[in-house]
Coordinates of C-alpha atoms in Angstrom, one line a residue:
X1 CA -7.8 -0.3 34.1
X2 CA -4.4 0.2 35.9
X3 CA -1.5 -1.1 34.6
X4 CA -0.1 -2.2 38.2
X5 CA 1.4 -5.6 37.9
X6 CA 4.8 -6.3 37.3
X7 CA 6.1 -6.2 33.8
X8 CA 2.9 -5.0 32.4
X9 CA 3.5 -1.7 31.6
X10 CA 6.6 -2.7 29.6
X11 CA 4.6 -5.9 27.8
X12 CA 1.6 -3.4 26.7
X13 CA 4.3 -0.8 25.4
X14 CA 6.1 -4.1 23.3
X15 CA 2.5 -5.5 22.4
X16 CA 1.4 -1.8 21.1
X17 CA 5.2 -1.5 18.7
X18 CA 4.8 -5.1 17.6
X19 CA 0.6 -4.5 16.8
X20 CA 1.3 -1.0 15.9
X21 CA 4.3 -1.4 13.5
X22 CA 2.7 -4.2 11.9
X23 CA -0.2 -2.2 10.8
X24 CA 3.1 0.7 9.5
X25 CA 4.6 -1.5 7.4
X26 CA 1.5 -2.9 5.8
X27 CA 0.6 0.6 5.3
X28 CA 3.9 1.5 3.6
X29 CA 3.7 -1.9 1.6
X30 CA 0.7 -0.3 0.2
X31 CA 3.0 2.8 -1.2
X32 CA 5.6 0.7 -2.2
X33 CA 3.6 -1.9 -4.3
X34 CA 0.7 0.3 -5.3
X35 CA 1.1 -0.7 -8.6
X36 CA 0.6 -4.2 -8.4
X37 CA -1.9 -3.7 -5.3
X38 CA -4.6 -1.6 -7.6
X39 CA -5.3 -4.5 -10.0
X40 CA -6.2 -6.3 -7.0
X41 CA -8.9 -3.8 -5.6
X42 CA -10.3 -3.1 -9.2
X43 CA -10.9 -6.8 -9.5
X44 CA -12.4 -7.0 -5.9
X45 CA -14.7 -4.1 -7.5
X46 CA -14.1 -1.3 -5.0
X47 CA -14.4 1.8 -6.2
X48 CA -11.8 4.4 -7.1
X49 CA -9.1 1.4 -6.7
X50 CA -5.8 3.6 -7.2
X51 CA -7.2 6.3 -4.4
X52 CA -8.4 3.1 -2.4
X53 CA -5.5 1.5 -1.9
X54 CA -2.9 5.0 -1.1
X55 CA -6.1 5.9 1.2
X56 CA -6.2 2.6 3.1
X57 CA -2.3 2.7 3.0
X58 CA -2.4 6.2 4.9
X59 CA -4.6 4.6 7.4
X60 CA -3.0 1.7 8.4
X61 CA 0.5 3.8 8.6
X62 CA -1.0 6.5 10.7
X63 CA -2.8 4.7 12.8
X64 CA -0.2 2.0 13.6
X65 CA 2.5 5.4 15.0
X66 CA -0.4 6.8 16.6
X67 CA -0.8 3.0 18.5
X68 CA 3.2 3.0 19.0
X69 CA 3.0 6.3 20.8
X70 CA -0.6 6.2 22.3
X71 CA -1.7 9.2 20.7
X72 CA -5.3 9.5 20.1
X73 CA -5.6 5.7 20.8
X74 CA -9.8 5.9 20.5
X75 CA -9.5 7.4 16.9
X76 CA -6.7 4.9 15.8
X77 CA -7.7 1.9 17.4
X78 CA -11.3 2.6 16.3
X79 CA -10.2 3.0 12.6
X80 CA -7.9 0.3 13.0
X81 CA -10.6 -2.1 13.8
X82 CA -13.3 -0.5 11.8
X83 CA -10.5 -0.8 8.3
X84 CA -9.9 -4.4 9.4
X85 CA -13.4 -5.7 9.5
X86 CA -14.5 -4.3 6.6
X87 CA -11.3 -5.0 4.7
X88 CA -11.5 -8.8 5.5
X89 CA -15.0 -9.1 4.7
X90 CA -14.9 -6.8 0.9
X91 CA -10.9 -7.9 0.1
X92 CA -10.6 -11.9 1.5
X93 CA -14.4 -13.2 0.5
X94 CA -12.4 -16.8 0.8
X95 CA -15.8 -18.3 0.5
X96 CA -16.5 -16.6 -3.0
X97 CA -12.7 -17.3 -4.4
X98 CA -11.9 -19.6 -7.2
X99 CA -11.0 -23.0 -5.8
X100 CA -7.4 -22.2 -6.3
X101 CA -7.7 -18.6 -4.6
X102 CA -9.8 -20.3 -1.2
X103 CA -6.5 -20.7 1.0
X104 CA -4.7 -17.8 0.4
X105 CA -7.9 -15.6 0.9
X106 CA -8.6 -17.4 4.2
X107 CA -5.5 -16.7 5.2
X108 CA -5.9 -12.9 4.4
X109 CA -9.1 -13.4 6.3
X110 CA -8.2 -14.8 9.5
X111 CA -5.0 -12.2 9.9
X112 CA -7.6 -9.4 9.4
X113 CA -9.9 -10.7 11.8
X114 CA -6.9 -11.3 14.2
X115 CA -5.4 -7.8 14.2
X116 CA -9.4 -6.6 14.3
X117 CA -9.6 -7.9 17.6
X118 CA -6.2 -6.4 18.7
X119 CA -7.4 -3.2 17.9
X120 CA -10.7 -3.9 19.7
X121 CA -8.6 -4.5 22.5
X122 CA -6.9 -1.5 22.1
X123 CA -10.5 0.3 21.6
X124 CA -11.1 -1.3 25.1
X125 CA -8.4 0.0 26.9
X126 CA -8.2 3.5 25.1
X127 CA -10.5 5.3 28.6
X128 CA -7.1 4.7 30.3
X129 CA -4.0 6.2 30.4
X130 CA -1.4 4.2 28.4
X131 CA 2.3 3.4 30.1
X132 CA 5.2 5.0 27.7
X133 CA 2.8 7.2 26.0
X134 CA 2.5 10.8 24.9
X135 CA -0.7 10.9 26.8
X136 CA -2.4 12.9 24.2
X137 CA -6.4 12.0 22.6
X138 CA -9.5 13.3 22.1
X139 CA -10.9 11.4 25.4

């Protein structure tokens, strides 16, 4: 896939900071809010909850600056994608929440499965060679 018409190059470097930086902040939010965060996972019944979410955290932040500077983008967007399915179907079960709980979790749901298919995009596209990128992976 070539990169050739005009503006595209610059739109798929905004598209990966916006998608990327997204996923960097959510990550930090994790290490920022841990505290209130762990409850959360313990209740969902993952295991290790504390380690869960500061593991999950690392993830997303790592992954979204390897996105930003298209580094590795098979291993990031592959973990990316893999972390977002899996989170939105173990973390947002809307369809098992209390009645009062449905619409929030939907929400939660429905952004995971969102940013899942960016990064499946991403996945798509990770063969090529990214515009305003340091060029560097495993592929």
């Amino acid at each position: 896939m070539a990169f050739e018409t005009a503006g595209a190059p610059e739109a798929f470097l905004v598209g990966r900071v916006l998608f990327g930086g997204l996923l960097a902040f959510m990550g930090l939010n994790h290490f920022q809010n841990g505290e209130q965060l762990i409850p959360y996972a313990e209740m969902k019944g993952l295991p290790a909850p504390g380690l869960s979410v500061y593991v999950s955290g690392g993830l997303l932040v790592f992954s979204g600056l390897l996105l930003i500077l298209g580094a590795f983008p098979v291993v990031a967007a592959g973990a990316l994608a893999t972390f977002l399915v899996v989170s939105a179907l173990t973390m947002h079960d809307f369809w098992a929440a209390p009645e009062e709980q449905k619409q929030d979790e939907m929400t939660q749901f429905l952004k995971n499965v969102a940013m899942a298919g960016g990064a499946f995009v991403l996945l798509a596209v990770s063969g090529t060679a990214w515009p305003y990128s340091v060029g560097i992976g495993l592929f």
